Short mmCIF file of C-alpha atoms in Angstrom, two decimals:
data_model
loop_
_atom_site.label_atom_id
_atom_site.label_comp_id
_atom_site.label_asym_id
_atom_site.label_seq_id
_atom_site.Cartn_x
_atom_site.Cartn_y
_atom_site.Cartn_z
CA MET A 12 0.05 0.06 0.25
CA LYS A 13 1.42 3.33 -0.40
CA ARG A 14 0.12 6.87 0.86
CA LEU A 15 -1.89 9.35 -1.17
CA ILE A 16 -2.37 12.44 0.41
CA ILE A 17 -4.66 14.98 -1.44
CA LEU A 18 -4.33 18.77 -0.90
CA CYS A 19 -7.23 19.93 -3.45
CA LEU A 20 -9.85 22.64 -2.10
CA PHE A 21 -11.93 24.01 1.02
CA ILE A 22 -14.48 26.29 0.85
CA THR A 23 -13.82 29.30 2.36
CA GLN A 24 -16.31 32.07 3.08
CA ILE A 25 -15.04 35.75 3.61
CA ALA A 26 -18.03 38.01 2.95
CA GLU A 27 -19.69 36.93 -0.03
CA ALA A 28 -16.39 35.09 -1.26
CA GLN A 29 -16.35 31.30 -1.59
CA ASN A 30 -13.13 29.39 -1.71
CA PHE A 31 -12.96 25.65 -2.54
CA VAL A 32 -10.26 23.60 -1.06
CA SER A 33 -10.18 20.45 0.42
CA PHE A 34 -7.66 17.92 2.40
CA LEU A 35 -7.29 14.25 2.18
CA ASP A 36 -5.70 12.11 3.59
CA VAL A 37 -6.11 8.40 2.50
CA ASP A 38 -4.10 4.80 2.06
CA ALA A 39 -4.61 3.74 -1.76
CA ALA A 40 -2.93 0.79 -3.27
CA PRO A 41 -0.84 1.53 -6.25
CA SER A 42 -1.96 1.15 -9.51
CA LYS A 43 -0.41 0.71 -13.41
CA VAL A 44 -1.47 3.70 -15.13
CA LYS A 45 -0.66 3.45 -18.79
CA ASN A 46 0.14 6.87 -20.33
CA THR A 47 -0.17 7.94 -24.20
CA PRO A 48 2.08 11.23 -24.20
CA LEU A 49 1.38 14.25 -25.23
CA ALA A 50 2.03 15.07 -28.57
CA THR A 51 1.68 18.65 -29.14
CA SER A 52 0.84 21.69 -27.66
CA ALA A 53 -2.69 22.53 -26.77
CA THR A 54 -4.39 25.79 -26.20
CA ILE A 55 -7.34 24.95 -23.72
CA PRO A 56 -10.09 27.51 -22.55
CA PHE A 57 -11.39 27.42 -19.17
CA THR A 58 -13.98 28.84 -17.37
CA MET A 59 -13.45 30.75 -13.77
CA LEU A 60 -15.33 29.86 -10.72
CA GLU A 61 -14.43 30.44 -7.61
CA GLY A 62 -11.35 31.38 -8.36
CA MET A 63 -10.59 27.95 -9.79
CA MET A 64 -9.79 26.77 -13.73
CA VAL A 65 -12.98 24.86 -14.79
CA VAL A 66 -12.23 22.52 -17.79
CA GLU A 67 -13.81 19.58 -20.16
CA ALA A 68 -12.48 16.48 -19.81
CA THR A 69 -13.53 12.49 -20.36
CA VAL A 70 -13.98 9.58 -18.11
CA ASN A 71 -14.78 6.35 -18.87
CA ASN A 72 -16.32 8.18 -22.49
CA GLN A 73 -18.28 10.48 -20.15
CA LYS A 74 -17.54 14.54 -20.65
CA GLY A 75 -17.23 16.47 -17.58
CA ASN A 76 -16.27 19.82 -15.77
CA PHE A 77 -12.97 19.19 -14.03
CA ILE A 78 -10.93 21.30 -11.93
CA ILE A 79 -8.01 22.27 -12.28
CA ASP A 80 -5.60 20.78 -8.90
CA THR A 81 -1.58 21.08 -8.52
CA GLY A 82 -2.81 20.33 -4.89
CA ALA A 83 -4.13 16.88 -5.64
CA PRO A 84 -2.50 13.88 -6.83
CA THR A 85 -4.39 11.91 -8.75
CA LEU A 86 -8.22 12.48 -10.09
CA VAL A 87 -10.85 13.06 -8.09
CA LEU A 88 -14.63 11.87 -8.74
CA ASN A 89 -17.03 13.89 -7.59
CA GLU A 90 -19.80 10.97 -6.26
CA ARG A 91 -20.84 10.20 -3.39
CA PRO A 92 -18.30 7.18 -1.32
CA VAL A 93 -20.62 3.81 -0.74
CA SER A 94 -18.42 3.10 1.88
CA LYS A 95 -20.05 4.05 5.61
CA VAL A 96 -16.28 4.04 7.24
CA GLN A 97 -14.40 7.18 7.80
CA VAL A 98 -11.03 5.67 5.81
CA GLY A 99 -9.63 9.64 5.17
CA ARG A 100 -9.19 13.00 6.92
CA GLY A 101 -10.47 16.63 6.10
CA ILE A 102 -9.51 19.73 7.31
CA SER A 103 -10.83 19.23 10.85
CA GLU A 104 -12.91 15.89 10.34
CA GLY A 105 -12.81 12.42 9.40
CA LEU A 106 -14.04 11.82 5.75
CA VAL A 107 -15.63 8.24 4.17
CA THR A 108 -13.83 8.27 0.33
CA ASP A 109 -13.52 5.35 -2.34
CA GLU A 110 -10.45 3.82 -3.95
CA VAL A 111 -11.34 3.31 -7.47
CA ILE A 112 -9.94 2.66 -11.11
CA VAL A 113 -10.98 4.94 -13.73
CA LYS A 114 -10.04 2.93 -16.99
CA GLU A 115 -9.88 5.36 -19.11
CA PHE A 116 -9.07 9.47 -19.02
CA ASN A 117 -8.81 11.62 -21.91
CA TRP A 118 -8.14 15.65 -21.88
CA SER A 119 -6.97 17.28 -24.71
CA GLY A 120 -3.95 15.31 -25.52
CA ILE A 121 -3.39 13.41 -22.76
CA ASN A 122 -4.30 9.65 -22.58
CA LYS A 123 -4.14 7.38 -19.64
CA LYS A 124 -5.77 4.38 -18.84
CA ASN A 125 -5.62 2.79 -15.35
CA VAL A 126 -5.59 5.71 -13.05
CA ASP A 127 -6.54 5.66 -9.45
CA ALA A 128 -8.87 7.95 -8.42
CA PHE A 129 -10.85 8.95 -5.14
CA LYS A 130 -14.32 9.26 -4.79
CA VAL A 131 -15.49 12.81 -3.04
CA ASP A 132 -18.90 14.70 -2.79
CA ILE A 133 -18.83 18.15 -3.80
CA SER A 134 -22.03 18.88 -4.70
CA HIS A 135 -22.40 21.54 -2.17
CA LEU A 136 -19.72 23.24 -4.43
CA GLU A 137 -22.35 22.87 -7.33
CA LYS A 138 -24.63 24.24 -5.34
CA VAL A 139 -23.15 27.67 -4.88
CA SER A 140 -21.81 27.85 -8.56
CA GLY A 141 -24.69 26.10 -9.99
CA LYS A 142 -22.28 24.45 -12.26
CA GLU A 143 -21.83 20.95 -12.69
CA LEU A 144 -18.85 18.71 -11.78
CA ALA A 145 -17.51 15.62 -12.53
CA GLY A 146 -14.25 16.00 -10.40
CA ILE A 147 -10.51 16.97 -10.04
CA ILE A 148 -7.13 17.16 -12.22
CA GLY A 149 -4.46 16.09 -9.97
CA TYR A 150 -0.69 15.94 -10.48
CA GLU A 151 -0.82 11.98 -11.78
CA ILE A 152 -2.54 13.70 -14.74
CA LEU A 153 -0.29 16.73 -14.89
CA LYS A 154 3.53 15.80 -14.09
CA GLU A 155 4.25 14.83 -17.58
CA VAL A 156 3.02 17.98 -19.16
CA GLU A 157 4.21 21.65 -18.64
CA LEU A 158 0.90 23.32 -17.38
CA LEU A 159 1.00 27.54 -18.54
CA VAL A 160 -1.81 29.39 -16.90
CA ASP A 161 -3.02 32.89 -18.26
CA TYR A 162 -5.84 33.85 -15.92
CA ALA A 163 -6.12 37.12 -18.10
CA ALA A 164 -6.84 35.08 -21.33
CA GLN A 165 -8.89 32.66 -19.44
CA THR A 166 -6.57 30.17 -21.01
CA VAL A 167 -4.38 26.94 -20.23
CA VAL A 168 -1.68 25.87 -22.42
CA LEU A 169 -0.31 22.11 -22.26
CA SER A 170 3.11 21.33 -23.84
CA PRO A 171 5.05 18.67 -24.15
CA ILE A 172 8.39 18.17 -22.56
CA LYS A 173 10.56 16.88 -24.80
CA SER A 174 13.89 18.30 -23.21
CA LYS A 175 15.43 19.97 -20.61
CA LYS A 176 14.53 22.96 -22.03
CA SER A 177 11.27 24.76 -21.01
CA ALA A 178 8.47 25.14 -23.73
CA ILE A 179 8.42 28.96 -21.90
CA LYS A 180 10.81 31.29 -23.84
CA LYS A 181 11.94 34.63 -21.83
CA PRO A 182 10.46 34.21 -18.47
CA ILE A 183 10.90 37.48 -16.30
CA ALA A 184 11.44 34.78 -13.14
CA VAL A 185 12.26 31.12 -12.57
CA ILE A 186 11.29 29.55 -9.42
CA PRO A 187 12.96 26.39 -8.30
CA PHE A 188 10.61 24.43 -6.07
CA THR A 189 10.76 21.21 -4.33
CA MET A 190 8.21 18.37 -4.33
CA GLN A 191 6.69 16.86 -1.03
CA ALA A 192 4.72 13.78 -1.88
CA HIS A 193 2.47 15.54 -5.22
CA LEU A 194 2.88 18.79 -4.21
CA PRO A 195 5.47 21.55 -5.46
CA VAL A 196 6.60 23.82 -2.70
CA ILE A 197 8.36 26.91 -3.29
CA LYS A 198 10.48 28.97 -0.58
CA VAL A 199 8.71 32.74 0.02
CA LYS A 200 9.78 35.59 2.67
CA ILE A 201 7.32 37.47 4.72
CA GLY A 202 9.31 40.07 6.45
CA LYS A 203 11.75 38.54 7.77
CA LYS A 204 10.02 34.94 7.93
CA LYS A 205 11.22 32.00 5.65
CA LEU A 206 8.14 29.85 4.52
CA ARG A 207 7.68 26.82 2.80
CA LEU A 208 4.44 27.03 0.64
CA ALA A 209 3.01 24.60 -1.57
CA LEU A 210 1.33 25.66 -5.13
CA ASP A 211 -2.73 25.28 -5.51
CA THR A 212 -4.18 26.20 -8.46
CA ALA A 213 -7.33 25.32 -7.10
CA SER A 214 -7.36 27.32 -3.46
CA GLU A 215 -8.87 30.72 -3.89
CA SER A 216 -7.21 32.46 -1.37
CA ASN A 217 -3.34 31.63 0.52
CA ILE A 218 -3.57 30.18 3.23
CA LEU A 219 -1.05 29.92 6.11
CA ASP A 220 -0.94 28.18 9.22
CA ALA A 221 -2.14 30.29 12.20
CA LYS A 222 0.95 29.63 14.67
CA ILE A 223 2.66 32.33 11.47
CA TYR A 224 0.49 35.44 12.22
CA ASN A 225 2.58 36.42 14.94
CA LYS A 226 6.04 35.88 13.72
CA ILE A 227 4.65 38.44 11.22
CA SER A 228 5.91 42.12 11.92
CA ALA A 229 2.42 44.62 12.71
CA ASP A 230 3.41 46.87 9.78
CA LEU A 231 2.74 44.24 6.92
CA ILE A 232 -0.71 43.29 7.97
CA SER A 233 -3.40 45.16 7.20
CA ASN A 234 -7.06 44.43 6.51
CA GLU A 235 -8.03 42.13 9.16
CA GLN A 236 -11.14 40.46 9.76
CA VAL A 237 -12.81 37.23 10.79
CA GLY A 238 -13.80 35.18 7.77
CA GLU A 239 -15.77 31.38 7.59
CA ILE A 240 -13.79 28.09 6.43
CA GLN A 241 -15.50 24.89 5.36
CA GLY A 242 -14.28 22.05 4.16
CA VAL A 243 -15.18 18.41 2.34
CA ASP A 244 -15.80 18.01 5.93
CA GLN A 245 -19.03 20.27 5.99
CA GLN A 246 -17.34 21.70 9.04
CA ILE A 247 -17.24 25.31 9.40
CA LYS A 248 -14.60 27.25 11.25
CA GLN A 249 -13.76 31.03 12.01
CA VAL A 250 -10.51 31.97 10.72
CA LYS A 251 -8.59 35.04 11.22
CA VAL A 252 -8.13 37.35 7.31
CA ALA A 253 -5.83 39.75 6.57
CA THR A 254 -3.81 41.63 3.64
CA ILE A 255 0.23 41.30 3.62
CA ALA A 256 2.03 44.08 2.36
CA GLN A 257 4.51 41.68 0.43
CA THR A 258 5.77 38.89 -0.59
CA ASP A 259 8.43 37.79 -1.74
CA VAL A 260 9.31 35.06 -4.43
CA LYS A 261 12.63 34.70 -4.82
CA ASP A 262 13.23 38.06 -6.53
CA LEU A 263 9.96 39.30 -6.89
CA PRO A 264 7.87 41.60 -4.38
CA PHE A 265 4.23 40.18 -4.44
CA ASP A 266 2.09 42.71 -3.51
CA ASN A 267 -0.82 43.04 -0.98
CA MET A 268 -2.19 39.51 -1.35
CA PRO A 269 -5.21 38.67 1.12
CA TYR A 270 -4.29 35.29 3.57
CA LEU A 271 -6.33 33.26 5.71
CA PHE A 272 -5.40 32.28 9.08
CA THR A 273 -5.77 28.50 10.14
CA ASP A 274 -4.82 25.67 11.94
CA LEU A 275 -2.50 23.30 9.78
CA ALA A 276 -0.23 21.16 11.89
CA HIS A 277 -2.27 18.35 11.13
CA LEU A 278 -0.52 18.53 7.97
CA LYS A 279 2.93 17.74 9.74
CA SER A 280 1.60 15.50 12.61
CA GLU A 281 -0.66 13.03 10.28
CA SER A 282 0.85 13.47 7.04
CA GLY A 283 4.38 14.30 7.34
CA LEU A 284 4.08 17.46 5.11
CA TYR A 285 6.76 20.35 6.20
CA ILE A 286 4.70 23.36 4.68
CA ASP A 287 3.44 26.55 6.18
CA GLY A 288 0.21 27.46 3.78
CA LEU A 289 -0.22 27.20 0.64
CA LEU A 290 -0.55 30.23 -2.35
CA GLY A 291 -2.89 29.99 -4.42
CA TYR A 292 -5.04 32.49 -7.11
CA PRO A 293 -4.44 35.56 -5.73
CA PHE A 294 -0.79 34.44 -6.58
CA PHE A 295 -1.37 33.14 -10.13
CA LYS A 296 -3.22 35.95 -10.83
CA GLN A 297 -0.07 38.17 -10.77
CA GLY A 298 1.00 37.48 -14.09
CA LYS A 299 1.30 33.76 -16.66
CA MET A 300 2.84 31.45 -14.90
CA SER A 301 4.13 27.60 -16.09
CA ILE A 302 4.59 24.73 -13.76
CA ASN A 303 7.36 22.19 -14.86
CA TYR A 304 7.04 19.19 -13.26
CA LYS A 305 10.32 17.69 -14.94
CA GLU A 306 12.64 20.59 -14.09
CA GLN A 307 10.71 21.26 -10.75
CA LYS A 308 10.76 25.04 -11.75
CA ILE A 309 7.77 27.93 -11.97
CA TYR A 310 8.49 30.15 -15.25
CA VAL A 311 7.15 33.74 -14.80
CA TRP A 312 6.37 36.42 -16.38
CA ARG A 313 3.94 39.34 -16.64
#
Protein backbone atom coordinates (compact mmCIF):
# COMPACT_ATOMS: atom_id res chain seq x y z
CA MET A 1 0.00 0.00 0.00
CA LYS A 2 1.26 3.49 -0.68
CA ARG A 3 0.19 6.64 1.07
CA LEU A 4 -1.45 9.31 -1.04
CA ILE A 5 -2.40 12.73 0.22
CA ILE A 6 -5.02 14.78 -1.55
CA LEU A 7 -4.66 18.45 -0.81
CA CYS A 8 -7.14 19.84 -3.26
CA LEU A 9 -9.55 22.39 -2.08
CA PHE A 10 -11.52 24.01 0.98
CA ILE A 11 -14.70 26.03 0.93
CA THR A 12 -13.95 29.36 2.46
CA GLN A 13 -16.53 32.05 2.96
CA ILE A 14 -15.27 35.59 3.38
CA ALA A 15 -18.00 38.19 3.09
CA GLU A 16 -19.69 37.04 -0.12
CA ALA A 17 -16.68 35.20 -1.55
CA GLN A 18 -16.26 31.43 -1.45
CA ASN A 19 -13.16 29.35 -1.92
CA PHE A 20 -12.94 25.58 -2.19
CA VAL A 21 -10.00 23.64 -0.77
CA SER A 22 -10.22 20.05 0.42
CA PHE A 23 -7.67 18.11 2.42
CA LEU A 24 -7.97 14.32 2.21
CA ASP A 25 -5.42 11.89 3.61
CA VAL A 26 -5.96 8.25 2.64
CA ASP A 27 -4.19 4.94 2.09
CA ALA A 28 -4.29 3.76 -1.52
CA ALA A 29 -3.18 0.65 -3.36
CA PRO A 30 -0.68 1.33 -6.17
CA SER A 31 -2.06 1.42 -9.70
CA LYS A 32 -0.35 0.71 -13.02
CA VAL A 33 -1.13 3.71 -15.17
CA LYS A 34 -0.79 3.30 -18.94
CA ASN A 35 0.16 6.64 -20.41
CA THR A 36 0.03 8.04 -23.94
CA PRO A 37 2.32 11.13 -23.91
CA LEU A 38 1.05 14.47 -25.17
CA ALA A 39 2.21 14.85 -28.80
CA THR A 40 1.75 18.59 -29.42
CA SER A 41 0.94 21.71 -27.42
CA ALA A 42 -2.72 22.49 -26.79
CA THR A 43 -4.34 25.76 -25.74
CA ILE A 44 -7.44 25.11 -23.66
CA PRO A 45 -10.02 27.67 -22.54
CA PHE A 46 -11.24 27.45 -18.98
CA THR A 47 -14.09 28.97 -17.02
CA MET A 48 -13.59 30.54 -13.61
CA LEU A 49 -15.32 29.02 -10.62
CA GLU A 50 -14.63 30.68 -7.28
CA GLY A 51 -10.99 31.29 -8.26
CA MET A 52 -10.57 27.84 -9.80
CA MET A 53 -9.98 26.75 -13.40
CA VAL A 54 -12.64 24.44 -14.82
CA VAL A 55 -12.08 22.54 -18.09
CA GLU A 56 -13.80 19.74 -20.00
CA ALA A 57 -12.35 16.23 -19.90
CA THR A 58 -13.62 12.68 -20.34
CA VAL A 59 -13.69 9.80 -17.87
CA ASN A 60 -14.71 6.39 -19.25
CA ASN A 61 -16.25 8.09 -22.33
CA GLN A 62 -18.32 10.46 -20.17
CA LYS A 63 -17.59 14.17 -20.71
CA GLY A 64 -17.67 16.47 -17.70
CA ASN A 65 -16.27 19.58 -15.99
CA PHE A 66 -13.06 19.16 -14.00
CA ILE A 67 -11.13 21.50 -11.70
CA ILE A 68 -7.38 21.77 -12.40
CA ASP A 69 -5.64 21.28 -9.07
CA THR A 70 -1.88 21.11 -8.47
CA GLY A 71 -2.74 20.24 -4.87
CA ALA A 72 -4.32 16.88 -5.69
CA PRO A 73 -2.22 13.76 -6.36
CA THR A 74 -4.52 12.13 -8.89
CA LEU A 75 -8.08 12.15 -10.21
CA VAL A 76 -10.95 12.89 -7.84
CA LEU A 77 -14.46 11.96 -8.94
CA ASN A 78 -17.46 13.93 -7.69
CA GLU A 79 -19.40 10.93 -6.43
CA ARG A 80 -20.91 9.99 -3.10
CA PRO A 81 -18.86 7.16 -1.56
CA VAL A 82 -20.64 3.87 -0.92
CA SER A 83 -18.51 3.09 2.13
CA LYS A 84 -19.79 4.18 5.54
CA VAL A 85 -16.38 3.94 7.20
CA GLN A 86 -14.19 7.00 7.66
CA VAL A 87 -10.97 6.19 5.82
CA GLY A 88 -9.71 9.72 5.19
CA ARG A 89 -9.32 13.02 6.99
CA GLY A 90 -10.46 16.45 5.90
CA ILE A 91 -9.38 19.87 7.13
CA SER A 92 -10.88 19.21 10.58
CA GLU A 93 -12.95 16.00 10.54
CA GLY A 94 -12.80 12.44 9.22
CA LEU A 95 -14.06 11.74 5.72
CA VAL A 96 -15.61 8.84 3.89
CA THR A 97 -14.08 8.16 0.48
CA ASP A 98 -13.85 5.22 -1.92
CA GLU A 99 -10.82 4.35 -4.01
CA VAL A 100 -11.54 3.40 -7.62
CA ILE A 101 -9.62 2.70 -10.83
CA VAL A 102 -10.61 4.85 -13.82
CA LYS A 103 -10.30 2.72 -16.94
CA GLU A 104 -9.64 5.66 -19.26
CA PHE A 105 -9.12 9.41 -18.89
CA ASN A 106 -8.82 11.85 -21.82
CA TRP A 107 -8.06 15.55 -21.77
CA SER A 108 -6.88 17.55 -24.80
CA GLY A 109 -4.36 15.00 -26.05
CA ILE A 110 -3.55 13.45 -22.67
CA ASN A 111 -4.68 9.83 -22.51
CA LYS A 112 -4.27 7.64 -19.43
CA LYS A 113 -5.63 4.23 -18.54
CA ASN A 114 -6.00 2.50 -15.17
CA VAL A 115 -5.75 5.72 -13.18
CA ASP A 116 -6.01 5.55 -9.39
CA ALA A 117 -8.85 7.88 -8.30
CA PHE A 118 -10.99 8.73 -5.27
CA LYS A 119 -14.68 9.43 -4.85
CA VAL A 120 -15.37 12.61 -2.89
CA ASP A 121 -18.73 14.34 -2.63
CA ILE A 122 -18.23 17.95 -3.80
CA SER A 123 -21.88 18.49 -4.71
CA HIS A 124 -22.05 21.39 -2.23
CA LEU A 125 -19.73 23.35 -4.54
CA GLU A 126 -22.14 22.69 -7.41
CA LYS A 127 -24.92 24.26 -5.34
CA VAL A 128 -22.81 27.37 -4.74
CA SER A 129 -21.76 27.75 -8.38
CA GLY A 130 -24.77 26.33 -10.19
CA LYS A 131 -22.34 24.33 -12.37
CA GLU A 132 -22.11 20.54 -12.61
CA LEU A 133 -18.70 19.15 -11.72
CA ALA A 134 -17.35 15.71 -12.61
CA GLY A 135 -14.24 15.95 -10.46
CA ILE A 136 -10.68 17.22 -10.10
CA ILE A 137 -7.53 16.82 -12.25
CA GLY A 138 -4.43 16.34 -10.10
CA TYR A 139 -0.71 15.57 -10.18
CA GLU A 140 -0.90 12.14 -11.84
CA ILE A 141 -2.34 13.85 -14.93
CA LEU A 142 -0.19 17.01 -14.84
CA LYS A 143 3.26 15.66 -14.02
CA GLU A 144 4.33 14.83 -17.60
CA VAL A 145 3.39 18.14 -19.23
CA GLU A 146 4.30 21.78 -18.76
CA LEU A 147 1.21 23.63 -17.60
CA LEU A 148 1.00 27.34 -18.49
CA VAL A 149 -1.73 29.26 -16.67
CA ASP A 150 -2.96 32.59 -18.07
CA TYR A 151 -5.83 34.00 -16.01
CA ALA A 152 -6.05 37.17 -18.12
CA ALA A 153 -6.76 35.14 -21.28
CA GLN A 154 -8.58 32.39 -19.31
CA THR A 155 -6.53 29.69 -20.99
CA VAL A 156 -4.14 26.94 -20.00
CA VAL A 157 -1.49 25.68 -22.40
CA LEU A 158 -0.36 22.07 -22.15
CA SER A 159 3.08 21.42 -23.68
CA PRO A 160 4.99 18.14 -23.98
CA ILE A 161 8.28 18.03 -22.11
CA LYS A 162 10.76 16.89 -24.76
CA SER A 163 14.02 18.24 -23.34
CA LYS A 164 15.51 20.06 -20.40
CA LYS A 165 14.67 23.37 -22.06
CA SER A 166 11.31 24.75 -21.01
CA ALA A 167 8.61 25.33 -23.57
CA ILE A 168 8.19 28.80 -22.10
CA LYS A 169 10.52 31.42 -23.64
CA LYS A 170 11.94 34.58 -22.07
CA PRO A 171 10.48 34.34 -18.55
CA ILE A 172 11.04 37.27 -16.22
CA ALA A 173 11.81 34.84 -13.41
CA VAL A 174 12.53 31.18 -12.79
CA ILE A 175 11.45 29.82 -9.40
CA PRO A 176 12.74 26.40 -8.33
CA PHE A 177 10.54 24.12 -6.27
CA THR A 178 10.88 20.86 -4.41
CA MET A 179 8.31 18.08 -4.23
CA GLN A 180 6.69 16.98 -1.00
CA ALA A 181 4.64 13.95 -1.97
CA HIS A 182 2.71 15.32 -4.97
CA LEU A 183 2.98 18.98 -3.89
CA PRO A 184 5.29 21.55 -5.52
CA VAL A 185 6.72 23.66 -2.66
CA ILE A 186 8.57 26.98 -3.01
CA LYS A 187 10.49 29.16 -0.56
CA VAL A 188 9.14 32.64 0.17
CA LYS A 189 9.88 35.48 2.59
CA ILE A 190 7.39 37.65 4.44
CA GLY A 191 9.42 40.30 6.20
CA LYS A 192 12.23 38.36 7.87
CA LYS A 193 10.22 35.15 8.09
CA LYS A 194 11.21 32.37 5.68
CA LEU A 195 8.38 30.01 4.72
CA ARG A 196 7.69 26.95 2.58
CA LEU A 197 4.40 27.23 0.70
CA ALA A 198 2.77 24.62 -1.53
CA LEU A 199 1.23 25.64 -4.85
CA ASP A 200 -2.51 24.99 -5.17
CA THR A 201 -4.24 26.22 -8.32
CA ALA A 202 -7.60 25.21 -6.83
CA SER A 203 -7.47 27.49 -3.80
CA GLU A 204 -9.19 30.84 -4.09
CA SER A 205 -7.14 32.24 -1.21
CA ASN A 206 -3.60 32.03 0.02
CA ILE A 207 -3.44 30.20 3.34
CA LEU A 208 -0.95 30.36 6.22
CA ASP A 209 -0.67 28.37 9.41
CA ALA A 210 -2.27 30.34 12.26
CA LYS A 211 1.01 30.14 14.21
CA ILE A 212 2.70 32.28 11.54
CA TYR A 213 0.49 35.30 12.22
CA ASN A 214 2.29 36.46 15.37
CA LYS A 215 5.67 36.01 13.68
CA ILE A 216 4.93 38.58 10.95
CA SER A 217 5.76 42.21 11.61
CA ALA A 218 2.59 44.18 12.40
CA ASP A 219 3.45 46.86 9.85
CA LEU A 220 3.08 44.28 7.06
CA ILE A 221 -0.47 43.33 8.05
CA SER A 222 -3.66 45.25 7.21
CA ASN A 223 -7.38 44.77 6.56
CA GLU A 224 -7.79 42.28 9.39
CA GLN A 225 -11.20 40.65 9.66
CA VAL A 226 -12.90 37.41 10.61
CA GLY A 227 -14.04 34.93 7.95
CA GLU A 228 -15.36 31.39 7.82
CA ILE A 229 -13.79 28.28 6.38
CA GLN A 230 -15.70 25.12 5.51
CA GLY A 231 -14.09 21.91 4.35
CA VAL A 232 -15.47 18.89 2.55
CA ASP A 233 -16.10 17.54 6.05
CA GLN A 234 -18.87 20.19 6.22
CA GLN A 235 -17.45 21.68 9.43
CA ILE A 236 -17.41 25.49 9.53
CA LYS A 237 -14.59 27.27 11.36
CA GLN A 238 -13.90 30.93 11.92
CA VAL A 239 -10.52 32.11 10.67
CA LYS A 240 -8.49 35.30 10.66
CA VAL A 241 -8.23 37.08 7.29
CA ALA A 242 -5.62 39.73 6.54
CA THR A 243 -3.69 41.40 3.73
CA ILE A 244 0.10 41.09 3.77
CA ALA A 245 1.92 44.04 2.23
CA GLN A 246 4.66 42.05 0.49
CA THR A 247 5.50 38.41 -0.15
CA ASP A 248 8.93 37.90 -1.72
CA VAL A 249 9.31 34.92 -4.03
CA LYS A 250 12.93 34.72 -5.11
CA ASP A 251 13.52 38.23 -6.54
CA LEU A 252 9.85 39.00 -7.20
CA PRO A 253 7.72 41.03 -4.76
CA PHE A 254 4.03 40.12 -4.67
CA ASP A 255 2.21 43.06 -3.11
CA ASN A 256 -0.93 43.17 -0.97
CA MET A 257 -2.01 39.55 -1.24
CA PRO A 258 -4.82 38.31 1.07
CA TYR A 259 -4.20 35.33 3.36
CA LEU A 260 -6.35 33.14 5.55
CA PHE A 261 -4.85 31.97 8.85
CA THR A 262 -5.91 28.53 10.08
CA ASP A 263 -4.42 25.64 12.04
CA LEU A 264 -2.35 23.42 9.73
CA ALA A 265 -0.58 21.40 12.43
CA HIS A 266 -2.22 18.18 11.24
CA LEU A 267 -0.50 18.48 7.84
CA LYS A 268 2.82 18.00 9.61
CA SER A 269 1.83 15.61 12.37
CA GLU A 270 -0.56 13.31 10.48
CA SER A 271 0.68 13.58 6.89
CA GLY A 272 4.37 14.30 7.32
CA LEU A 273 4.26 17.47 5.20
CA TYR A 274 6.62 20.30 6.04
CA ILE A 275 4.75 23.32 4.71
CA ASP A 276 3.63 26.59 6.25
CA GLY A 277 0.67 27.12 3.94
CA LEU A 278 -0.59 27.37 0.37
CA LEU A 279 -0.34 29.84 -2.50
CA GLY A 280 -3.51 29.93 -4.58
CA TYR A 281 -5.39 32.22 -6.92
CA PRO A 282 -4.07 35.57 -5.51
CA PHE A 283 -0.55 34.36 -6.39
CA PHE A 284 -1.23 32.81 -9.80
CA LYS A 285 -3.31 35.73 -11.09
CA GLN A 286 -0.31 38.08 -10.84
CA GLY A 287 0.90 37.02 -14.29
CA LYS A 288 1.45 34.14 -16.66
CA MET A 289 3.03 31.17 -14.88
CA SER A 290 3.98 27.70 -16.01
CA ILE A 291 4.74 24.67 -13.88
CA ASN A 292 7.29 22.17 -15.16
CA TYR A 293 7.36 19.11 -12.89
CA LYS A 294 10.27 17.46 -14.71
CA GLU A 295 12.55 20.47 -14.24
CA GLN A 296 10.96 21.36 -10.89
CA LYS A 297 10.74 24.99 -11.94
CA ILE A 298 8.08 27.65 -12.28
CA TYR A 299 8.47 30.12 -15.15
CA VAL A 300 6.96 33.57 -14.62
CA TRP A 301 6.32 36.63 -16.72
CA ARG A 302 3.85 39.47 -16.55
